[in-house]
Coordinates of C-alpha atoms in Angstrom, one line a residue:
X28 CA 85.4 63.7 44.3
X29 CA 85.5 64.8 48.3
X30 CA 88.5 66.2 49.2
X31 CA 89.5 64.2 51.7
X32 CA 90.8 65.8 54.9
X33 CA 90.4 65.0 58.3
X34 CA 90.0 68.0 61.0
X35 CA 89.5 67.7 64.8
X36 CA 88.0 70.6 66.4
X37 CA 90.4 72.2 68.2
X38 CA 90.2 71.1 72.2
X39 CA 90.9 73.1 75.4
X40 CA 93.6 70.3 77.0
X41 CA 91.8 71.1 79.6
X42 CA 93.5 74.2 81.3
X43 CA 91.7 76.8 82.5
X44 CA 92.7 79.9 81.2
X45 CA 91.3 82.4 84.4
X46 CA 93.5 79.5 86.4
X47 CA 96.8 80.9 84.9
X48 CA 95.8 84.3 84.9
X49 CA 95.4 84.3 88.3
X50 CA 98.8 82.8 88.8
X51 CA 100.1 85.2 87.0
X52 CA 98.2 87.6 89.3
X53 CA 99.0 86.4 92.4
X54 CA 102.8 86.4 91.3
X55 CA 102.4 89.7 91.0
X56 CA 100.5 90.7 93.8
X57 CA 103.2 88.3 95.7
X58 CA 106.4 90.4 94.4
X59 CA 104.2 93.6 96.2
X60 CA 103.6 92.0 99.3
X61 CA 106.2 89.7 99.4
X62 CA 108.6 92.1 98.7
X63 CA 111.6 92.2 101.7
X64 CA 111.3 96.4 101.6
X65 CA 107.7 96.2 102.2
X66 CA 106.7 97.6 105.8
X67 CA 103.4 99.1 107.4
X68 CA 104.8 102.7 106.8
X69 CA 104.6 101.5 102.4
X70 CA 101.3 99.5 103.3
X71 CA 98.9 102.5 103.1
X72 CA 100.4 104.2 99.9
X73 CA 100.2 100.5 98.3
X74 CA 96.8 100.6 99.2
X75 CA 95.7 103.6 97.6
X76 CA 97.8 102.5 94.5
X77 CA 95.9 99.3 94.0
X78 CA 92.3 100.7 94.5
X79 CA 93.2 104.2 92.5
X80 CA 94.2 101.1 89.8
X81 CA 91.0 99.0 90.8
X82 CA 89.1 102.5 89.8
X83 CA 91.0 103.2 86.9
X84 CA 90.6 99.6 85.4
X85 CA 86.6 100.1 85.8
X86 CA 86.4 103.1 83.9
X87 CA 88.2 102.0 81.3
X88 CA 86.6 98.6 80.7
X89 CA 83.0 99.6 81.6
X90 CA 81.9 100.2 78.2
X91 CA 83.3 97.0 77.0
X92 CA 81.1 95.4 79.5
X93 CA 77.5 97.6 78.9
X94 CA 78.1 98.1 74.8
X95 CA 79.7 94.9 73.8
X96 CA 77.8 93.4 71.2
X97 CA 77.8 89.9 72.2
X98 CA 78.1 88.7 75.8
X99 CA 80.1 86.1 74.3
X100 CA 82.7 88.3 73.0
X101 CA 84.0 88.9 76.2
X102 CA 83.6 85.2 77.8
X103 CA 85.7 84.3 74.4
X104 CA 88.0 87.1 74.9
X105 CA 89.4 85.4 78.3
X106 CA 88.7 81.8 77.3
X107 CA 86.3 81.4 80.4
X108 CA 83.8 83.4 82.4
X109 CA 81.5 83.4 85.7
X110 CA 79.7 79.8 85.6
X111 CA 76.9 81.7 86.4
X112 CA 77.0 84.2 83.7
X113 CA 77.2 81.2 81.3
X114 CA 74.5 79.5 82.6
X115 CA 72.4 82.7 82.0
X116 CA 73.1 82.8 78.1
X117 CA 71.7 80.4 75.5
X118 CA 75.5 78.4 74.7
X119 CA 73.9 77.4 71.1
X120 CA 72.9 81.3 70.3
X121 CA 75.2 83.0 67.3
X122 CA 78.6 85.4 68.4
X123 CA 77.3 88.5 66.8
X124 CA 73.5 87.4 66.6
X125 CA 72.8 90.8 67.6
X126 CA 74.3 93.8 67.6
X127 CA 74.4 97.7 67.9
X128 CA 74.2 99.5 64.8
X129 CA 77.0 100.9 63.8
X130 CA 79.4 97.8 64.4
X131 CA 81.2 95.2 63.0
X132 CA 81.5 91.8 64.8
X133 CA 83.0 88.6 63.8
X134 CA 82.9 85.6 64.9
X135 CA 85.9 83.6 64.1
X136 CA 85.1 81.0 66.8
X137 CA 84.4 77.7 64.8
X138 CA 87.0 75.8 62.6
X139 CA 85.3 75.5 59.2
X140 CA 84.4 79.5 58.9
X141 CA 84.9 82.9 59.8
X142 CA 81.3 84.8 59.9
X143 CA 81.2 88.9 60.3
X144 CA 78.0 91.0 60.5
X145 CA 78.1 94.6 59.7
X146 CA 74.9 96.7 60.8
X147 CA 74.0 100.2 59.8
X148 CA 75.3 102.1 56.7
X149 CA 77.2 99.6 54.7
X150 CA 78.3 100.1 51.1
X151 CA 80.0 98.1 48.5
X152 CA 83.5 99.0 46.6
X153 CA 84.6 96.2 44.7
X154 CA 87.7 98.1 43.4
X155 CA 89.7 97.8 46.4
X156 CA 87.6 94.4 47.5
X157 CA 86.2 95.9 50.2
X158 CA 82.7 96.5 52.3
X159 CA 82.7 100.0 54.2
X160 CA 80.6 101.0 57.8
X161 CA 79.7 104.7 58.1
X162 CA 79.6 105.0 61.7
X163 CA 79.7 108.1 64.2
X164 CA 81.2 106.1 66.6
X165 CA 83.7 103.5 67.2
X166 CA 81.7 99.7 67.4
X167 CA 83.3 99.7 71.8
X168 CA 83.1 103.3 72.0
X169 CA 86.4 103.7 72.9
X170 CA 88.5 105.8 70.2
X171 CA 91.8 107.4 70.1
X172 CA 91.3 110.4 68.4
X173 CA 94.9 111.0 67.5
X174 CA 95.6 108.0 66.3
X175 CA 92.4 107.8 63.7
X176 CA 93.2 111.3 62.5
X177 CA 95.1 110.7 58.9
X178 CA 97.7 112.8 57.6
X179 CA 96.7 114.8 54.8
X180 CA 93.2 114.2 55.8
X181 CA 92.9 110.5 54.6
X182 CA 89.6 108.7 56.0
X183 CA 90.6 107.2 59.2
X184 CA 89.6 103.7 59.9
X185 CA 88.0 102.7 63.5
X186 CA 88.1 99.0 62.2
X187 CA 89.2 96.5 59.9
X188 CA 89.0 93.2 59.8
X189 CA 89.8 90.3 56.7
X190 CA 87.7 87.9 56.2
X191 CA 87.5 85.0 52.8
X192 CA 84.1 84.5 53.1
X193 CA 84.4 80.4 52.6
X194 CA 83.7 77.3 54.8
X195 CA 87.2 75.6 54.6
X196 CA 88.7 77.9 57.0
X197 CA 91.0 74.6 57.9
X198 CA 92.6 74.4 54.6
X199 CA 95.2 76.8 54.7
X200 CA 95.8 76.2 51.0
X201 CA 92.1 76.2 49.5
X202 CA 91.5 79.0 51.8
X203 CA 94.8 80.8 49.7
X204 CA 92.7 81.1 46.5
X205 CA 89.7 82.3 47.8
X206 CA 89.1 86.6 47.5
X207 CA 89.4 88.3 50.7
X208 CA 87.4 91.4 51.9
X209 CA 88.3 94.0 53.8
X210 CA 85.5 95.2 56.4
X211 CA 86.4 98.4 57.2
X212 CA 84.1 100.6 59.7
X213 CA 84.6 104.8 58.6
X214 CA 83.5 108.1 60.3
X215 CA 80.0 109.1 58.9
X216 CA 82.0 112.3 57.4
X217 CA 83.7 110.2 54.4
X218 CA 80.4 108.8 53.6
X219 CA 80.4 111.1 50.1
X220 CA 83.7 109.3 48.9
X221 CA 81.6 106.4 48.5
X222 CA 77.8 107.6 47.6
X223 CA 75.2 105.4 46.5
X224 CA 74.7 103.9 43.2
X225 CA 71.9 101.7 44.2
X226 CA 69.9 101.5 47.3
X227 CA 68.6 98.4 48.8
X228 CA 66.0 98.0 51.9
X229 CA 67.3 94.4 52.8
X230 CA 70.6 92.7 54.8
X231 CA 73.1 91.4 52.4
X232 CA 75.0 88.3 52.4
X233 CA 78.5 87.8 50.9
X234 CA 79.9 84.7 50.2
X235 CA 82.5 82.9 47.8
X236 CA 82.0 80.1 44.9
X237 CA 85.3 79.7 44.9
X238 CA 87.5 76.6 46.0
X239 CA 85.7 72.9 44.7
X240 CA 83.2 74.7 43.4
X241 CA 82.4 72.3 40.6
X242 CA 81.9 69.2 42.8
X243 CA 78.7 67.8 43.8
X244 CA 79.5 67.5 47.3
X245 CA 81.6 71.0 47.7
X246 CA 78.7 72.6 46.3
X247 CA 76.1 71.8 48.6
X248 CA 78.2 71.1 51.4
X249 CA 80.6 74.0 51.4
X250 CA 77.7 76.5 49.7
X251 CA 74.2 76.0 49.0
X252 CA 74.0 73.7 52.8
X253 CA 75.4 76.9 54.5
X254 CA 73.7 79.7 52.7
X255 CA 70.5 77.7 53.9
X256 CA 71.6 77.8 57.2
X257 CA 72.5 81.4 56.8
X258 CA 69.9 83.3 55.1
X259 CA 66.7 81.0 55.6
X260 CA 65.4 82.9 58.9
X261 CA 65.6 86.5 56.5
X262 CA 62.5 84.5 54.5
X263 CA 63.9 85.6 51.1
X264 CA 64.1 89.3 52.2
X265 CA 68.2 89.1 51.1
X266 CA 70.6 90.1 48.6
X267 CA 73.0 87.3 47.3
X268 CA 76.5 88.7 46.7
X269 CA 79.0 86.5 45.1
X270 CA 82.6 86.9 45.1
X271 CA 83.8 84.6 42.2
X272 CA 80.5 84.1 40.5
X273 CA 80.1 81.8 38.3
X274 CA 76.9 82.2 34.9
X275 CA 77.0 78.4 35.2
X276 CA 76.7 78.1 38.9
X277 CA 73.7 80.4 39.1
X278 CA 72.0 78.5 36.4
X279 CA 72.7 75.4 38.4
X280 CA 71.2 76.5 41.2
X281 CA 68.8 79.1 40.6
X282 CA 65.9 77.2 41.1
X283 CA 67.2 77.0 44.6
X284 CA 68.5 80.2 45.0
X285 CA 65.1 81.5 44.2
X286 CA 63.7 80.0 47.3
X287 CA 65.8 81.6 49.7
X288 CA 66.0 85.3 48.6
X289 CA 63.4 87.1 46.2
X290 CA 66.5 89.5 44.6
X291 CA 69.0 89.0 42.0
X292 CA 72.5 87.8 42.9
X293 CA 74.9 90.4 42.7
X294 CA 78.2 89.8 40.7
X295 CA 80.7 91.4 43.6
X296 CA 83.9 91.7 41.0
X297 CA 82.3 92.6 38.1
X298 CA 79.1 94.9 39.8
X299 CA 81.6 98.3 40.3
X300 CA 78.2 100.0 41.8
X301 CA 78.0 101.1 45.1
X302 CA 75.6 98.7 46.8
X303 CA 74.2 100.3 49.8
X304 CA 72.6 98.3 52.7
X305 CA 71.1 98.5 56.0
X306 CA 73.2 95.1 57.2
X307 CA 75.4 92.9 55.8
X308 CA 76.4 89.1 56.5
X309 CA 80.0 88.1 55.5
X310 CA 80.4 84.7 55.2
X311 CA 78.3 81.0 56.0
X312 CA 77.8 79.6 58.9
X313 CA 78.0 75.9 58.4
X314 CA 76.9 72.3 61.2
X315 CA 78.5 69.4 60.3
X316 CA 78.7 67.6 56.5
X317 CA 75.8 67.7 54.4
X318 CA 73.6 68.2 57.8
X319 CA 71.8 71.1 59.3
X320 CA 72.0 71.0 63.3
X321 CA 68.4 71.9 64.6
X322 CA 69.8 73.0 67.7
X323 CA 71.3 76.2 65.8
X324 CA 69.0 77.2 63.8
X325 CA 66.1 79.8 64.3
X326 CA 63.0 77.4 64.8
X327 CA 64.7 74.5 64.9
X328 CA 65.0 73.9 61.4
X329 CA 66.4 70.4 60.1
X330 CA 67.8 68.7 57.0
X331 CA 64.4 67.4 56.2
X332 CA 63.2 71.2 56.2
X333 CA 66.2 71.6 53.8
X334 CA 64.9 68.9 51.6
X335 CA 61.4 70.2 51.8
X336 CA 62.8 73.7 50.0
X337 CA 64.3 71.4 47.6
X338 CA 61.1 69.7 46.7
X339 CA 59.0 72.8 46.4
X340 CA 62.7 74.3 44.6
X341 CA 62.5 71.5 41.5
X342 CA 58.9 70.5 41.8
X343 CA 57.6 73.1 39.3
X344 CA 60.2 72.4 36.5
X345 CA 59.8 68.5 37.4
X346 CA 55.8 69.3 36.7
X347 CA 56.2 71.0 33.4
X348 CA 58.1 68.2 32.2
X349 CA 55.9 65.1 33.2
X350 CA 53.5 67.8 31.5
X351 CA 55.3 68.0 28.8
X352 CA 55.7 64.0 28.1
X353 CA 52.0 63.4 28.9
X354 CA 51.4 66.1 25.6
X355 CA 53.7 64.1 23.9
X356 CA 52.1 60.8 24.6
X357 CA 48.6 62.0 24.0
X358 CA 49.4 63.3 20.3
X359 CA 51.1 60.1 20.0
X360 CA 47.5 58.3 20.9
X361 CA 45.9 61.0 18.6
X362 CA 47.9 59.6 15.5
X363 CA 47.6 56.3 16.1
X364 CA 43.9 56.5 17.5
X365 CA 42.4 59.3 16.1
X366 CA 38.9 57.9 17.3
X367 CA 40.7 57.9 21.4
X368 CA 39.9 60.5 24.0
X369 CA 43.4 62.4 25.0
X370 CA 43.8 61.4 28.3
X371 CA 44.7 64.2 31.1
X372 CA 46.0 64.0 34.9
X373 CA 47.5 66.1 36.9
X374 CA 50.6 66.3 38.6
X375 CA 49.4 64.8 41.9
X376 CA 47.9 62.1 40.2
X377 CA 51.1 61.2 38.3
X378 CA 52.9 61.3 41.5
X379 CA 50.3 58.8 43.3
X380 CA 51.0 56.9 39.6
X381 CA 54.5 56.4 40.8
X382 CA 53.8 55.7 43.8
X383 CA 51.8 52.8 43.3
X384 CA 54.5 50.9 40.9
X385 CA 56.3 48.1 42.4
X386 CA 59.7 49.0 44.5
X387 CA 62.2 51.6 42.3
X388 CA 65.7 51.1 42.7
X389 CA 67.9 53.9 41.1
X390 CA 71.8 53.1 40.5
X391 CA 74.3 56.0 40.1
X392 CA 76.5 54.5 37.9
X393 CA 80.1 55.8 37.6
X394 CA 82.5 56.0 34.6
X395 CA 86.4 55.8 35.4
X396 CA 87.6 55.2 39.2
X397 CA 84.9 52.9 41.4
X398 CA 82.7 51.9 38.7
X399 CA 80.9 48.7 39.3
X400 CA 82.6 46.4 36.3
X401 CA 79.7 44.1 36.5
X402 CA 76.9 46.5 36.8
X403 CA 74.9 44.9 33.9
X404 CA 74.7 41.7 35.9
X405 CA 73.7 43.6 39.4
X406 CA 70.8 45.3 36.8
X407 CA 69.6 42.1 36.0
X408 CA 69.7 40.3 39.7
X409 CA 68.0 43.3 40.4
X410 CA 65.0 43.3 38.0
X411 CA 64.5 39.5 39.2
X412 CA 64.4 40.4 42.4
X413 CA 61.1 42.5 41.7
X414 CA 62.3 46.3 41.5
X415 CA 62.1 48.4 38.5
X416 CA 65.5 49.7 37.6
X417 CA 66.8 52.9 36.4
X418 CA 70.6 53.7 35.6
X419 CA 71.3 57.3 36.5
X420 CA 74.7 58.6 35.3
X421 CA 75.0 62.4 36.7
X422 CA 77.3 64.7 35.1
X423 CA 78.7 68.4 35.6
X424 CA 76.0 69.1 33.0
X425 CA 73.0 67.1 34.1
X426 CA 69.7 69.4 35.0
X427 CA 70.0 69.0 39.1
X428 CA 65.4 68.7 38.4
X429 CA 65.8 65.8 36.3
X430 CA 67.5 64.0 39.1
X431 CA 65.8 64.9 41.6
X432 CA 62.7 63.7 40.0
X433 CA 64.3 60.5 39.6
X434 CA 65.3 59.7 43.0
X435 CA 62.7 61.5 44.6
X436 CA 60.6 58.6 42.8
X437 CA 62.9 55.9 44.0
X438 CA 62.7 53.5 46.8
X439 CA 66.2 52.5 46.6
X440 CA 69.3 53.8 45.7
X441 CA 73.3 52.5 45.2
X442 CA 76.1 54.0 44.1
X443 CA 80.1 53.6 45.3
X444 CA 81.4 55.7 47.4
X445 CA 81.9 59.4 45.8
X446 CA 80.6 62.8 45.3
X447 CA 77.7 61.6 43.4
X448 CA 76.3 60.0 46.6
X449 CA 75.3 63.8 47.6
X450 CA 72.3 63.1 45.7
X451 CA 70.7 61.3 48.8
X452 CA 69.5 64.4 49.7
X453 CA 67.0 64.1 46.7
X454 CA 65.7 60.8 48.2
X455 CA 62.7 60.8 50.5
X456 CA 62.9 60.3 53.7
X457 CA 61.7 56.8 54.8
X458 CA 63.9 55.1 51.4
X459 CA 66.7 52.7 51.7
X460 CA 70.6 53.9 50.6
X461 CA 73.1 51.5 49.7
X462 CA 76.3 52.8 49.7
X463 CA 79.3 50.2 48.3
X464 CA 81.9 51.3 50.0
X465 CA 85.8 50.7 48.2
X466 CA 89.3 49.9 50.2
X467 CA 90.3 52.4 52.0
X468 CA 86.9 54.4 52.1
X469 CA 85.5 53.7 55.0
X470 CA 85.8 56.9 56.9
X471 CA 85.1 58.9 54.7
X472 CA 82.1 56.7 53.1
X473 CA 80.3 57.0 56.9
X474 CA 81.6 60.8 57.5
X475 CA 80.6 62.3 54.4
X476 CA 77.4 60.1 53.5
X477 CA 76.4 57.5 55.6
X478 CA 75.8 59.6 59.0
X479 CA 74.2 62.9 57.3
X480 CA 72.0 60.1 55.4
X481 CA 70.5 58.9 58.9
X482 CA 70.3 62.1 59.9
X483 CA 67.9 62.9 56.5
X484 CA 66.0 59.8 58.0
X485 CA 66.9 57.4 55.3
X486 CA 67.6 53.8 56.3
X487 CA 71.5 53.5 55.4
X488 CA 73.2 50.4 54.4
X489 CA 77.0 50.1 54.1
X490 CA 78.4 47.5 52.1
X491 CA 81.7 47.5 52.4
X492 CA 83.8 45.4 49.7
X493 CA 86.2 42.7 50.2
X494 CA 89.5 42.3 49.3
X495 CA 88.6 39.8 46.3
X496 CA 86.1 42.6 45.2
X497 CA 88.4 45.4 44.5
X498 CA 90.4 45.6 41.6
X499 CA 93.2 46.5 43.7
X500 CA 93.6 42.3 44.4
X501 CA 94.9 41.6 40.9
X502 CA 98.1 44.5 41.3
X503 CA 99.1 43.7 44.9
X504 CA 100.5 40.6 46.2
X505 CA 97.7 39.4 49.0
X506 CA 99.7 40.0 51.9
X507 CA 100.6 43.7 51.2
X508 CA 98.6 46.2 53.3
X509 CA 97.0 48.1 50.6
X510 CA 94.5 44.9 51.3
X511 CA 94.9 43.7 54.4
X512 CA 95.3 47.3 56.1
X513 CA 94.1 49.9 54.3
X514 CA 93.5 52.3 57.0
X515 CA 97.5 52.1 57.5
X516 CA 97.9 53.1 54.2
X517 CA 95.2 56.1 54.0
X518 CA 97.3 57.2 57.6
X519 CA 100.2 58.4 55.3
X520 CA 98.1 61.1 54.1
X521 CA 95.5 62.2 51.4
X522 CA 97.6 62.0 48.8
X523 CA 98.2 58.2 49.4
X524 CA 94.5 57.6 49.4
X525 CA 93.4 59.4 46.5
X526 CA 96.4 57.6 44.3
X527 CA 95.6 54.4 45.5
X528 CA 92.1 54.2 46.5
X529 CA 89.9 56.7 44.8
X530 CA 91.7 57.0 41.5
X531 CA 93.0 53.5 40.4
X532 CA 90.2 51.3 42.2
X533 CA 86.8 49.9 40.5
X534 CA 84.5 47.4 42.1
X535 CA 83.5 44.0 41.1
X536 CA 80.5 43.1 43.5
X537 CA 80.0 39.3 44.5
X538 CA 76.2 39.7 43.5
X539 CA 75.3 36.2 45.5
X540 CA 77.1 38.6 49.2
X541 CA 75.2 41.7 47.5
X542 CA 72.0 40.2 46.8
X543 CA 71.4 40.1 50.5
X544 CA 71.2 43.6 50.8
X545 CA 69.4 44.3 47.9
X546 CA 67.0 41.5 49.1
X547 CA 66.6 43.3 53.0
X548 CA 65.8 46.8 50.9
X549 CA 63.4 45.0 48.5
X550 CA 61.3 43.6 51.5
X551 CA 61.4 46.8 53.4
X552 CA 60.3 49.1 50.5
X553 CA 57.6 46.6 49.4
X554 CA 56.0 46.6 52.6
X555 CA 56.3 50.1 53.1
X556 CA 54.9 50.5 49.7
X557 CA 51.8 48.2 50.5
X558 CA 51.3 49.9 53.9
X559 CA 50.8 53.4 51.8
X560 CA 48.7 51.9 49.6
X561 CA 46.5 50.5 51.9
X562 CA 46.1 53.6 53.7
X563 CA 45.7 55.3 50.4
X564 CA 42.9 53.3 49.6
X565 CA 41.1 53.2 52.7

């Protein structure tokens, strides 16, 4: 199930942060020239104290200013820059979108993730979790020398930063069991410490399937969503290393995996090789739940682009088994009709065979918590109402193809409110979602599902439940606020909606109140259906 936990982007309240440094400035300035011992004889000297300051200040910062990876880093650094400047840079380009080789950036900036890129000569060492950067010079160019000397000639570090390469940076305590990594930057000399066990000609990525990993939604939205959004402008050119991996995981998702890099995974805990590569990405970027923001990404890439690597992801497996069934079917014929002609069509023509069947509607039926108690009945209104019917029931173990190919055949699809209702990614764009949505749900029904589903171009129906439809009605009395109030109740906390809500509540739909939306889908997927058709035949 979701975890449920709201987060607000943290807000400037509005203060400008040059606004009190300059107070703090002119204080200053005011105790010099303010100051009851100051006369014209002190003037001059305080002159040529300031500017010798001005100068000094200059020298010291001017590298910053010409060798700083990132414009940003600076306008960051002191909360707010020159207007102008700003209005010079692109505001939706990447901290750390390019840098100098030789240099580790991060860019700890968003709320959800911490993202570091490390360019030049990285190498693994998962022994001591970390990633090292040979370098001849420090990343700013500014380096103590006696303080990076080590006694007993140690290797000196120029930097290090930590980073749990995760996308729940706001969950202190999920964030807790996730492996951190040290990024440490080196002098090129200690480079022979850590020599090369196997050489690779392509950026890395590192990232964690740790935390929910195991849930539906976690494991697109917290992973496979943001490793999209990470790695897909590298066009496959990238190495995959995973801290935490996970057999089942990979097998899960390989088909997908093997659409955005052209490499093996690497197994960081367990791989004690040296990795060597010419850049390295620590961490996912990630937009918004189960979306990707086009005004991000390289190209302007969207969650229907996303759902286009999906389809050509499953499409060959999805192939070999209607394949595989029409094989079945024609030895079937052959036994029963020796005299018959095996029939044969492709896999486009099967596809164009679905497509010309009356409306689909596919229900993702739940066992335990929010199941629909009188789904047999809603199959049956259903089926009178004209669609054809399927009853999906995913599980951990269910082959992620074999629903897709089902919903990606389907005109319609319901389910209650959960992590299963991640699978309206696998529906086209252009087909209806119904999405029952339970006491106390509401939020996180819209949050989670409804808005990314509009945003995939699906037409989205929430039907939210009364009172009388929840099983909740028969163990409170009707007055108490678990069903008159339930967003008072889910204020108390997480723990008071998952107790309450998620795990003790199933759904008893008033078919004659439901039947109206399945009726409103019905007559928009049979006329989009006939409108295909017809231009299909024309």
């Amino acid at each position: 199930m979701v975890h449920y936990q709201r987060y607000h982007p943290l807000k400037k309240g509005g203060v400008d942060v040059f606004a009190e440094g300059d107070e703090e400035s002119q204080s200053i300035v005011g105790l010099i020239w303010g100051n009851t011992g100051y006369n014209k004889r002190t003037r001059p000297r305080l002159l040529s104290l300031l500017f010798l300051s001005l100068i000094s200040c200059s020298l010291i910062l001017a590298p910053q200013f010409f060798s700083c990876p990132s414009s940003f880093s600076l306008l960051y650094s002191f909360g707010h820059g020159d207007e102008s400047l700003i209005a010079d840079l692109d505001v939706n380009k990447p901290l750390c979108s390019s840098i100098s080789n030789g240099t580790i950036c991060c860019d700890r900036s968003s709320i959800r993730s911490d993202i570091c890129i490390m360019k030049g000569d990285v190498r693994t060492h998962s022994l001591s979790s970390s990633v090292f950067l040979y370098s001849s010079t420090h990343p700013n160019d500014l380096i103590d020398y006696a303080s990076v000397v080590a006694e007993d000639d140690k290797e000196e570090e120029l930097q290090h930063e930590k980073v749990r390469p995760y996308t729940r940076k706001w969950e202190a305590g999920t964030m807790a069991t996730i492996d951190e990594l040290n990024l440490i930057s080196k002098r090129e000399t200690s480079r022979p410490q850590h020599a090369c066990d196997v050489r690779h000609d392509v950026p890395a990525v590192f990232f964690s399937t740790g935390g929910y990993t195991g849930n539906i939604y976690h494991e697109f939205n917290d992973g496979i969503l943001p490793l999209y959004i990470t790695s897909q402008h590298l066009n496959k050119r990238v190495v995959f290393v995973i801290l935490e991996y996970h057999d089942w995981w990979f097998m899960k998702y390989g088909d997908v995996l093997s659409h955005l890099s052209d490499y093996p995974p690497i197994d960081f805990s367990n791989d004690n090789r040296t990795h060597c590569f010419p850049e390295a990405i620590v961490g996912m970027r990630i937009h918004d739940e189960l979306t990707v923001d086009p005004s991000l990404m390289e190209g302007g890439k969207t969650i229907r682009d996303f759902r286009t690597l999906l389809d050509r992801a499953y499409w060959p497996r999805i192939s070999s088994l209607i394949e595989g069934e029409e094989r079945e079917k024609a030895q079937l014929n052959s036994q029963e009709n020796p005299s018959s002609q095996p029939s044969s069509h492709t896999s486009e023509e099967v596809r164009e065979h679905w497509e010309l069947k009356k409306p689909k509607l596919t229900i993702l039926s739940r066992n335990g918590s929010r199941a629909i108690t009188n789904e047999d009945f809603l199959v049956q209104m259903a089926e009178k109402i004209g669609f054809e019917v399927e009853v999906l029931r995913p599980s951990k173990t269910s082959e992620l193809a074999q629903i897709y190919r089902s919903l990606n055949s389907s005109d319609v699809m319901v389910g209650v409110h959960g992590a299963a209702m991640t699978h309206f990614l696998f529906l086209r764009p252009g087909s209806v979602f119904i999405q029952v949505v339970p006491l106390g749900t509401e939020w996180a029904a819209e949050t989670y599902y409804g808005d990314p589903a509009k945003k995939l171009g699906l037409k989205y129906i929430s039907y939210k439940i009364l009172p009388r439809e929840s099983s909740l009605y028969d163990e409170y009395d009707k007055s108490d606020p678990v069903l008159t109030d339930p967003s008072s109740v889910s204020d108390k906390g997480w723990e008071f909606t998952k107790k309450i809500y998620l795990d003790r509540q199933n759904v008893r739909l008033n078919l004659a109140r439901f039947r109206k939306r399945l009726v409103r889908a019905y007559d928009y997927s049979f006329a989009k259906k006939n409108q295909r058709n017809h231009l299909m035949s024309q």
